[in-house]
XYZ file of C-alpha atoms in Angstrom:
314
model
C 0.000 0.000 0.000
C 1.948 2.720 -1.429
C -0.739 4.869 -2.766
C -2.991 6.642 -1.052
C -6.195 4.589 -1.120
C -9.177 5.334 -2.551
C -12.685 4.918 -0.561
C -15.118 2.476 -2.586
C -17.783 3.560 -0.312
C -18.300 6.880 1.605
C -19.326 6.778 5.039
C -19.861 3.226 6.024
C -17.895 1.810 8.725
C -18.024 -1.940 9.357
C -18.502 -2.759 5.740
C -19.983 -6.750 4.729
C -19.513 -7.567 0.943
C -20.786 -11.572 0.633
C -20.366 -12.970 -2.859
C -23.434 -14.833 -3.174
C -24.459 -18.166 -5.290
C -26.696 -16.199 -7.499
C -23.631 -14.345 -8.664
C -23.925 -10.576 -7.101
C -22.814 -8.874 -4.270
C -24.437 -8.171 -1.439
C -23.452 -5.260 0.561
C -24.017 -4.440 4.248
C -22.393 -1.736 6.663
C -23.399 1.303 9.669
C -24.969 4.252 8.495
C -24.095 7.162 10.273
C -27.401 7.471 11.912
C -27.086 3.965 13.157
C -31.054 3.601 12.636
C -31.431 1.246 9.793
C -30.616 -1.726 8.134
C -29.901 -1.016 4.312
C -28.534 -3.461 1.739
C -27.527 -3.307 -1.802
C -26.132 -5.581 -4.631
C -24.462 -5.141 -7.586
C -22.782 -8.106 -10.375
C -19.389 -6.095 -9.874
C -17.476 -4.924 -6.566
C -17.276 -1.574 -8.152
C -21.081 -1.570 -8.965
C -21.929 -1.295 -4.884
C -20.690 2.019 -4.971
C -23.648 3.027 -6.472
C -26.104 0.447 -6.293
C -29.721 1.570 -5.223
C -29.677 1.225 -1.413
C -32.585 -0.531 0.427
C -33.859 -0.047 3.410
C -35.064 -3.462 4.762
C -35.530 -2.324 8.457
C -35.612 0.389 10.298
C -35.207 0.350 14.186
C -38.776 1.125 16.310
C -39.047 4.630 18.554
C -38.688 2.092 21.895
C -37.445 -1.382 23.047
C -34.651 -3.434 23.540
C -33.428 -2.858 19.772
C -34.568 0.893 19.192
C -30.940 2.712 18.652
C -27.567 2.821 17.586
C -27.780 -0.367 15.048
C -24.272 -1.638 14.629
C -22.330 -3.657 12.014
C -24.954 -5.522 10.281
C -23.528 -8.903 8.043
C -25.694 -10.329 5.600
C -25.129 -14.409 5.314
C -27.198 -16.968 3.159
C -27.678 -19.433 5.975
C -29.273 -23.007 5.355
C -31.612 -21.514 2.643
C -32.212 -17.973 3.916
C -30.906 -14.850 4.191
C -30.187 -13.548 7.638
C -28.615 -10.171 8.775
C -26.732 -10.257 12.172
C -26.634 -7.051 13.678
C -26.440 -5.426 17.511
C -28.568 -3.064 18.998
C -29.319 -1.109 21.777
C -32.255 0.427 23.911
C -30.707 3.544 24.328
C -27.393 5.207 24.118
C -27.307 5.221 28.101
C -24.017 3.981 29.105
C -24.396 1.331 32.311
C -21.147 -0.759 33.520
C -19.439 1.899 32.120
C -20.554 0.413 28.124
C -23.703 0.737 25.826
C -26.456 -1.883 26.387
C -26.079 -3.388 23.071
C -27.101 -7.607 22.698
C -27.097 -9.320 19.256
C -30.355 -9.858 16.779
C -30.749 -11.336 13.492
C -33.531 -10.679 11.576
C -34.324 -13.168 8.081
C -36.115 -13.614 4.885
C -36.829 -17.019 2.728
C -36.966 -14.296 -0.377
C -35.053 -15.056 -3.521
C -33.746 -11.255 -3.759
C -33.054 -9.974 -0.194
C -33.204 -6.586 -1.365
C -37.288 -7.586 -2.160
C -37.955 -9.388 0.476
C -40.242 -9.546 3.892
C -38.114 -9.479 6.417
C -38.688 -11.370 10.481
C -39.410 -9.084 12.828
C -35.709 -9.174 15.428
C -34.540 -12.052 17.487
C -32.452 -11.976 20.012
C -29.199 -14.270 19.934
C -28.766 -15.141 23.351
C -25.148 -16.192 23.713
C -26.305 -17.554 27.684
C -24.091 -14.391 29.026
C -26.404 -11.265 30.033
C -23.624 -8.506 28.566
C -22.628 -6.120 26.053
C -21.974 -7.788 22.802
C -21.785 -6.950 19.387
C -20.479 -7.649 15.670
C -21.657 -11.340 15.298
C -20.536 -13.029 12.200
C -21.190 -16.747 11.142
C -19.745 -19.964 8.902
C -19.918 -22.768 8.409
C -17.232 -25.566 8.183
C -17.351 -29.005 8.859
C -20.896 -29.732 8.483
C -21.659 -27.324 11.629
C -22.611 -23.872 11.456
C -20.508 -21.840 13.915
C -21.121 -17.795 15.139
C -18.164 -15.645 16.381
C -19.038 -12.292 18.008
C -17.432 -9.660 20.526
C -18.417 -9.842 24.431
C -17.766 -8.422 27.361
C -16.876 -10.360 29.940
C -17.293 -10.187 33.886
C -13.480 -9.972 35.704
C -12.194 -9.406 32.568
C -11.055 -5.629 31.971
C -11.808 -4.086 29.018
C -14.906 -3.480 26.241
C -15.427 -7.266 24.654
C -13.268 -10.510 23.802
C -13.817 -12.939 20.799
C -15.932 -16.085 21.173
C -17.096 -18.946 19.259
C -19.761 -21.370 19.749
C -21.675 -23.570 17.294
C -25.311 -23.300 16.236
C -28.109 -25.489 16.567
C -29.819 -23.251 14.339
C -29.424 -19.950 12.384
C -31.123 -18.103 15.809
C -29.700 -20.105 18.488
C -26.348 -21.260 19.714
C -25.571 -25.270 20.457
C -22.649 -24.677 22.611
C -21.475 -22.244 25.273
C -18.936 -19.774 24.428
C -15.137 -20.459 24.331
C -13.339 -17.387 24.730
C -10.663 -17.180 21.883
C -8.867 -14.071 22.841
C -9.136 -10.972 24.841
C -7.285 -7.636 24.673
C -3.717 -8.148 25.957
C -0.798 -6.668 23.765
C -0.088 -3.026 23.816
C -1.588 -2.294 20.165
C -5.362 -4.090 21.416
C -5.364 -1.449 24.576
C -4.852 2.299 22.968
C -7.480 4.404 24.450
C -9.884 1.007 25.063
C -9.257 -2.816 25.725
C -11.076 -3.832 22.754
C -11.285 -7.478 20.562
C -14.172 -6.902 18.410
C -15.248 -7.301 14.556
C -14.521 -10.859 13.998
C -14.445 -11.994 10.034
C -13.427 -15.601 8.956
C -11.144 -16.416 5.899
C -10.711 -20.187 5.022
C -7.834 -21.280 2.974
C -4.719 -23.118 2.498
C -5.729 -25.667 5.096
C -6.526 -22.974 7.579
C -9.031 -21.156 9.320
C -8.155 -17.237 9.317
C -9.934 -14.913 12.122
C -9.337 -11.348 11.139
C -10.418 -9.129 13.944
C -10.385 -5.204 15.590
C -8.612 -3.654 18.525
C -8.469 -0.870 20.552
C -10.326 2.717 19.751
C -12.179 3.563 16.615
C -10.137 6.146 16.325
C -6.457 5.818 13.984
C -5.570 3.181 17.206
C -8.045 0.876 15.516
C -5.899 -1.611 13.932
C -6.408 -5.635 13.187
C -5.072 -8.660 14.340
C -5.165 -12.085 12.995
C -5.580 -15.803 15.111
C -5.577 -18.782 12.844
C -6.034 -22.612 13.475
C -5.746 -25.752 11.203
C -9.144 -26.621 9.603
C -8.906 -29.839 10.756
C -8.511 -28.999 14.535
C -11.543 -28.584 16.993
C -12.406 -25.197 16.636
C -14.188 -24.667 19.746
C -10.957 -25.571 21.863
C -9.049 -22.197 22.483
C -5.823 -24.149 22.414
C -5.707 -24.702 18.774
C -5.816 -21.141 17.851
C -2.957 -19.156 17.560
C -2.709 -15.326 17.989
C -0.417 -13.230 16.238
C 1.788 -11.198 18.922
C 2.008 -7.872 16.090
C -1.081 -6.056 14.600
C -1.792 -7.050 10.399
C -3.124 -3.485 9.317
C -2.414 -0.324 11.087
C -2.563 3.107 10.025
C -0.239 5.042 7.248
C -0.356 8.284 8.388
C 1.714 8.840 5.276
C -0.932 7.863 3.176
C -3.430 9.741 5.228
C -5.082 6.076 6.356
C -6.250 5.831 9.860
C -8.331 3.251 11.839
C -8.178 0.606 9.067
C -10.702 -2.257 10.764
C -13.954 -4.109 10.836
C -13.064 -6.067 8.279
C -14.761 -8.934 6.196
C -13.331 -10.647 3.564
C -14.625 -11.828 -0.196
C -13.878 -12.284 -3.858
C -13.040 -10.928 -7.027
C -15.368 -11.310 -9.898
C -13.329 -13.984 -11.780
C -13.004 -15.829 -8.194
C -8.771 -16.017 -8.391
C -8.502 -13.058 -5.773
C -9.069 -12.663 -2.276
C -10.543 -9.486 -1.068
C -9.944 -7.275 1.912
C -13.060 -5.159 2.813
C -12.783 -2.749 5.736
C -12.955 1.119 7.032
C -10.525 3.459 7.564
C -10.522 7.752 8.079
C -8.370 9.943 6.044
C -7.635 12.313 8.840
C -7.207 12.586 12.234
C -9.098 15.852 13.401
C -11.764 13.908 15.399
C -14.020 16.519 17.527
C -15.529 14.309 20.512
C -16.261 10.740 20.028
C -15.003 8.923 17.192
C -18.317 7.158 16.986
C -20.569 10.542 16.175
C -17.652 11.054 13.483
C -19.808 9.706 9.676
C -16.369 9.535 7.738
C -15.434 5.779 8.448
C -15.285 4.935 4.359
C -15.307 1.210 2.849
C -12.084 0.077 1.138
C -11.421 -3.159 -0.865
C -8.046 -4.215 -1.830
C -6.315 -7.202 -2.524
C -5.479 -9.824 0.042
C -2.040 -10.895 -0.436
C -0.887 -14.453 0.286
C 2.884 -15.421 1.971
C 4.777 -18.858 0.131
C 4.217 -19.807 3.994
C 0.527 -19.952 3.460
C -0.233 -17.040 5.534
C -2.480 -13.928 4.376
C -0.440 -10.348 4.040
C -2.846 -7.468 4.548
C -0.563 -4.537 3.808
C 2.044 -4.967 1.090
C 4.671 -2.994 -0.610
C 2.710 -1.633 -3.688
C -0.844 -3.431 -2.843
C-alpha cells in the first residue's frame, strides 16, 4: 500500500460484501445514523458504490433494539438470508458500556433486497452482557457464530468467542473465549477485541479481527487454526503477537478495521473489505464522526501460506 487509497464507499464503517451463489454482491455496513438496516447488490465490486440502497428495516421509537444499530452482516444461511446485527435500547451507558445484545432478523426471499423481512430475534449467547459484531460460517458440516463480548473480571470493552449453532437463531454450545485484549496495540485508548471476520484457505481457518479505539488506534489482528482442529478448543488457535493493518499516516489512512473478507469477480482473488478515516481531526467521540469509508483491496498471500494485509505496492 503505497498509494494513497481510494474509498469504494463513503461513510460506512463496518462494511460486509458476501459474494453470493446467485452471482452478485451483497453489501451491508453502519450508516451514520445507526437507525437502519440497508442493503444493496451489484454483479461487480465496483457496482456497490452506487447500487440503489434498500432499506429493509428500520429500528422502532422504543425497546430493547430501538438505537444505535451496529455492524450488520448479511449471510445466506441453510436456505435464507439472515442479517446479524447489535442493537441497543438507548445510548445510556451502564457498567461503564452501551447496552447493546445481538439480533438477526431473516427472509426465505429469492432477492433480499425484495424481500419480507422477520421481525428481530435476540441471539442469546447464555451471558447477560454487552456484545456486538456477530458473524457466522460454516465448516465441517456445523454452522458456527463468532461475536465480541464483554466479559465479567475481565477488563476491558469485549473478547472474541465462538460457539456452534443449533440453528441460524440459536447457539448449540457455550462460548469459548478465543482471545481478549492483551498486547499493547489491542489497549490504545480502550481494551477492545471486536469485529470478527473468517477467511478459510490453504488448510486454515483465518480470524481477522479489531482492537483498541475507533479512532487511527483501531488496527487488526489475525488468530488462525488448522481446519482440521476442533475449533471450539481455544488451544488450537494461535494469535499473532504484532497487529496485520495499522494506520499510514503517510498515506493519510487511519483506523483501518472491521473487516470482512470476499472475492473478485473472476473468483482467483481474495478481497480485503474494511474502514478506515483519512484524517485525524476527530471533535468528541469517534463514533458521532460519519467519515469511516469502505475500502477493498487485494489480500495478499505469503509462500508460507499465511495472508499479508498490507504490502509494498498493494
Amino acid at each position: 500500500m503505497n498509494e494513497r487509497p481510494t474509498p469504494l464507499i463513503e461513510q460506512r464503517a463496518d462494511p460486509h460484501i458476501l459474494k453470493a451463489a446467485d452471482g452478485y454482491y451483497y453489501f451491508s455496513a453502519s450508516v451514520p445514523e445507526y437507525d437502519r438496516l440497508e442493503l444493496r447488490r451489484s454483479k461487480t465490486i465496483a457496482g456497490l458504490a452506487k447500487a440503489e440502497r434498500v432499506t429493509v428495516w428500520r429500528k422502532p421509537d422504543e425497546g430493547p433494539f430501538s438505537d444505535l444499530i451496529w455492524a450488520p452482516e448479511i449471510h445466506f444461511v441453510r436456505g435464507a438470508w439472515y442479517i446479524y446485527f447489535a442493537a441497543a435500547p438507548s445510548r445510556e451507558i451502564k457498567y461503564d458500556l452501551f447496552q447493546h445484545r445481538m439480533y438477526a432478523i431473516h427472509t426465505d426471499a429469492a432477492n433480499p433486497l425484495e424481500g419480507d423481512w422477520s421481525s428481530p430475534a435476540q441471539i442469546d449467547t447464555g451471558i447477560d452482557t454487552f456484545c456486538l459484531d456477530a458473524t457466522v460460517f460454516e465448516h465441517g458440516g456445523d454452522l458456527y457464530y463468532v461475536w465480541a463480548q464483554k466479559e465479567i473480571g475481565i477488563r476491558g470493552n469485549s473478547n472474541l468467542y465462538i460457539a456452534t449453532m443449533d440453528t441460524p437463531l440459536q447457539l448449540q454450545t457455550k462460548p469459548a473465549r478465543l482471545s481478549i485484549p492483551e498486547f499493547e496495540w489491542e489497549i490504545r485508548g480502550f481494551w477492545v477485541n471486536e469485529g470478527p471476520s473468517i477467511l478459510k484457505r490453504n488448510g486454515k481457518v483465518f480470524l481477522s479481527y479489531s482492537a483498541s479505539a475507533t479512532d487511527e488506534n483501531y488496527a487488526m489482528g489475525l488468530l488462525y487454526a488448522d481446519q482440521d482442529s476442533d475449533l471450539l478448543d481455544p488451544s488450537s488457535w494461535t494469535k499473532s503477537k504484532e497487529p496485520v493493518l495499522g494506520s499510514r499516516p503517510e498515506l493519510k489512512h487511519f483506523g483501518p478495521g472491521h473487516n470482512s473478507f470476499t472475492v473478485s469477480e473472476d473468483g482467483q482473488k481474495d478481497l480485503l473489505v474494511y474502514h478506515a478515516r483519512e484524517y485525524t481531526e476527530i471533535e468528541g467521540d469517534p463514533l458521532w464522526d460519519p467519515n469511516r469509508h469502505t475500502f477493498v483491496k487485494e489480500l495478499q498471500w505469503g509462500a508460507d501460506g499465511m495472508p499479508i494485509f498490507d504490502t509494498p505496492g498493494s
